[in-house]
PDB file of C-alpha atoms and ligand atoms in Angstrom:
ATOM      1  CA  MET A  26      -1.233 -13.186   1.116  1.00 88.00           C
ATOM      2  CA  SER A  27       0.453 -10.247  -0.522  1.00 90.00           C
ATOM      3  CA  ARG A  28      -0.617  -7.103  -2.326  1.00 91.00           C
ATOM      4  CA  LEU A  29       0.623  -5.232  -5.359  1.00 90.00           C
ATOM      5  CA  VAL A  30       0.858  -1.554  -4.396  1.00 88.00           C
ATOM      6  CA  GLU A  31       1.811   1.340  -6.622  1.00 84.00           C
ATOM      7  CA  LEU A  32       3.410   4.288  -4.859  1.00 84.00           C
ATOM      8  CA  GLU A  33       4.354   7.573  -6.467  1.00 84.00           C
ATOM      9  CA  GLY A  34       6.243   9.212  -3.609  1.00 85.00           C
ATOM     10  CA  THR A  35       9.914   9.897  -4.214  1.00 91.00           C
ATOM     11  CA  LYS A  36      10.971  11.289  -0.870  1.00 93.00           C
ATOM     12  CA  PRO A  37      10.395  10.679   2.809  1.00 92.00           C
ATOM     13  CA  ARG A  38       7.749  12.451   4.818  1.00 89.00           C
ATOM     14  CA  LYS A  39       8.795  13.961   8.117  1.00 92.00           C
ATOM     15  CA  LEU A  40       6.378  13.478  10.964  1.00 91.00           C
ATOM     16  CA  GLU A  41       4.966  16.663  12.452  1.00 93.00           C
ATOM     17  CA  PRO A  42       3.299  17.168  15.828  1.00 93.00           C
ATOM     18  CA  SER A  43      -0.004  17.543  13.952  1.00 93.00           C
ATOM     19  CA  ASP A  44       0.382  13.945  12.720  1.00 93.00           C
ATOM     20  CA  VAL A  45      -0.169  12.623  16.249  1.00 94.00           C
ATOM     21  CA  ASP A  46      -3.686  11.360  16.951  1.00 91.00           C
ATOM     22  CA  PRO A  47      -4.921  13.711  19.696  1.00 91.00           C
ATOM     23  CA  GLU A  48      -7.148  11.044  21.240  1.00 93.00           C
ATOM     24  CA  LYS A  49      -4.753   8.075  21.167  1.00 91.00           C
ATOM     25  CA  GLY A  50      -1.521  10.070  21.432  1.00 94.00           C
ATOM     26  CA  ASN A  51       0.224   7.999  18.777  1.00 95.00           C
ATOM     27  CA  VAL A  52       1.002   7.899  15.073  1.00 95.00           C
ATOM     28  CA  ALA A  53      -0.213   4.901  13.071  1.00 95.00           C
ATOM     29  CA  ILE A  54       1.874   4.167   9.969  1.00 95.00           C
ATOM     30  CA  CYS A  55       0.158   2.207   7.192  1.00 95.00           C
ATOM     31  CA  GLN A  56       1.778  -1.132   6.436  1.00 95.00           C
ATOM     32  CA  CYS A  57      -0.908  -2.489   4.130  1.00 95.00           C
ATOM     33  CA  GLY A  58      -0.468   0.118   1.377  1.00 93.00           C
ATOM     34  CA  LEU A  59      -4.183   0.816   1.026  1.00 94.00           C
ATOM     35  CA  SER A  60      -4.537   3.999   3.059  1.00 94.00           C
ATOM     36  CA  ALA A  61      -5.889   7.069   1.258  1.00 92.00           C
ATOM     37  CA  SER A  62      -3.775   9.161   3.626  1.00 91.00           C
ATOM     38  CA  PHE A  63      -0.583   7.117   3.204  1.00 91.00           C
ATOM     39  CA  PRO A  64       1.823   6.909   4.983  1.00 91.00           C
ATOM     40  CA  PHE A  65      -0.704   7.159   7.769  1.00 94.00           C
ATOM     41  CA  CYS A  66      -3.236   4.447   8.560  1.00 94.00           C
ATOM     42  CA  ASP A  67      -6.826   5.417   7.825  1.00 94.00           C
ATOM     43  CA  GLY A  68      -8.426   2.078   8.680  1.00 95.00           C
ATOM     44  CA  SER A  69      -8.414   0.771   5.102  1.00 95.00           C
ATOM     45  CA  HIS A  70      -6.472  -2.304   6.289  1.00 96.00           C
ATOM     46  CA  ARG A  71      -9.805  -3.745   7.420  1.00 97.00           C
ATOM     47  CA  ARG A  72     -10.375  -4.649   3.769  1.00 95.00           C
ATOM     48  CA  THR A  73      -7.537  -7.187   4.001  1.00 95.00           C
ATOM     49  CA  ARG A  74      -9.037  -9.237   6.826  1.00 96.00           C
ATOM     50  CA  ASP A  75     -10.348 -12.017   4.603  1.00 96.00           C
ATOM     51  CA  GLU A  76      -7.322 -12.247   2.299  1.00 96.00           C
ATOM     52  CA  GLU A  77      -6.212 -15.847   1.813  1.00 96.00           C
ATOM     53  CA  PRO A  78      -2.672 -17.072   2.539  1.00 95.00           C
ATOM     54  CA  GLY A  79      -0.592 -17.619  -0.590  1.00 94.00           C
ATOM     55  CA  VAL A  80      -2.717 -15.298  -2.741  1.00 95.00           C
ATOM     56  CA  CYS A  81      -1.542 -11.959  -4.152  1.00 95.00           C
ATOM     57  CA  TYR A  82      -4.125  -9.181  -4.473  1.00 96.00           C
ATOM     58  CA  ARG A  83      -4.399  -5.904  -6.315  1.00 95.00           C
ATOM     59  CA  TYR A  84      -6.797  -3.217  -5.096  1.00 95.00           C
ATOM     60  CA  GLU A  85      -7.966  -0.979  -7.891  1.00 90.00           C
ATOM     61  CA  GLY A  86     -10.917   1.385  -8.214  1.00 87.00           C
ATOM     62  CA  GLY A  87     -12.423   0.188  -4.963  1.00 86.00           C
ATOM     63  CA  GLU A  88     -12.319  -3.456  -6.014  1.00 94.00           C
ATOM     64  CA  ARG A  89     -10.043  -6.307  -4.990  1.00 96.00           C
ATOM     65  CA  ARG A  90      -8.704  -8.682  -7.579  1.00 95.00           C
ATOM     66  CA  ARG A  91      -6.514 -11.782  -7.389  1.00 96.00           C
ATOM     67  CA  VAL A  92      -3.214 -11.516  -9.217  1.00 95.00           C
ATOM     68  CA  GLU A  93      -2.532 -14.567 -11.349  1.00 95.00           C
ATOM     69  CA  ALA A  94       0.846 -13.513 -12.746  1.00 93.00           C
ATOM     70  CA  VAL A  95       3.255 -10.598 -12.791  1.00 89.00           C
ATOM     71  CA  ARG A  96       5.346 -10.142 -15.900  1.00 91.00           C
ATOM     72  CA  CYS A  97       8.542  -8.095 -15.682  1.00 89.00           C
ATOM     73  CA  VAL A  98      10.330  -6.751 -18.741  1.00 90.00           C
ATOM     74  CA  GLU A  99      13.723  -5.185 -19.291  1.00 89.00           C
ATOM     75  CA  ASP A 100      13.826  -1.420 -18.834  1.00 82.00           C
ATOM     76  CA  PRO A 101      14.639  -0.139 -22.370  1.00 78.00           C
ATOM     77  CA  THR A 102      16.172   3.059 -20.920  1.00 81.00           C
ATOM     78  CA  GLY A 103      18.483   1.141 -18.617  1.00 74.00           C
ATOM     79  CA  GLU A 104      17.642   3.652 -15.876  1.00 74.00           C
ATOM     80  CA  SER A 105      16.735   0.950 -13.383  1.00 63.00           C
ATOM     81  CA  GLU A 106      20.211  -0.563 -13.553  1.00 57.00           C
ATOM     82  CA  GLN A 107      22.809   0.566 -11.041  1.00 53.00           C
TER      83      GLN A 107
HETATM   84  S1  LIG B 328      -2.375  -0.349   7.933  1.00 78.04           S
HETATM   85 FE1  LIG B 328      -2.910   0.427   6.017  1.00 78.04          FE
HETATM   86  S2  LIG B 328      -4.688   1.542   6.359  1.00 78.04           S
HETATM   87 FE2  LIG B 328      -4.183   0.765   8.286  1.00 78.04          FE
END
C-alpha cells in the first residue's frame, strides 16, 4: 500500500525538549503522513491498519479513497527543473 500525502512545510522543524512525551520519554515521528500534529505521531496511523498491499490511498476530509491513477504534467513555469 501507499498513500498520497500533501505537505506544505518548506523547512525543517527542530525538536525541543517540550516535544518529548513526558510519560514515555520519547519522541514519535509520524511516518504515515496522516498526523494532525505532523511531524509528530498523533495515533492517526491506526487508520492505515486495513490498507491493502499494492493499493494507493488518499485521505481527504476524513475519508479514505483508492487512487486509480496519478497524472503528472509539465511545470509551465519550469521552476521544478534543476
Ligand atoms: S505514524 Fe503517522 S500518526 Fe502515527
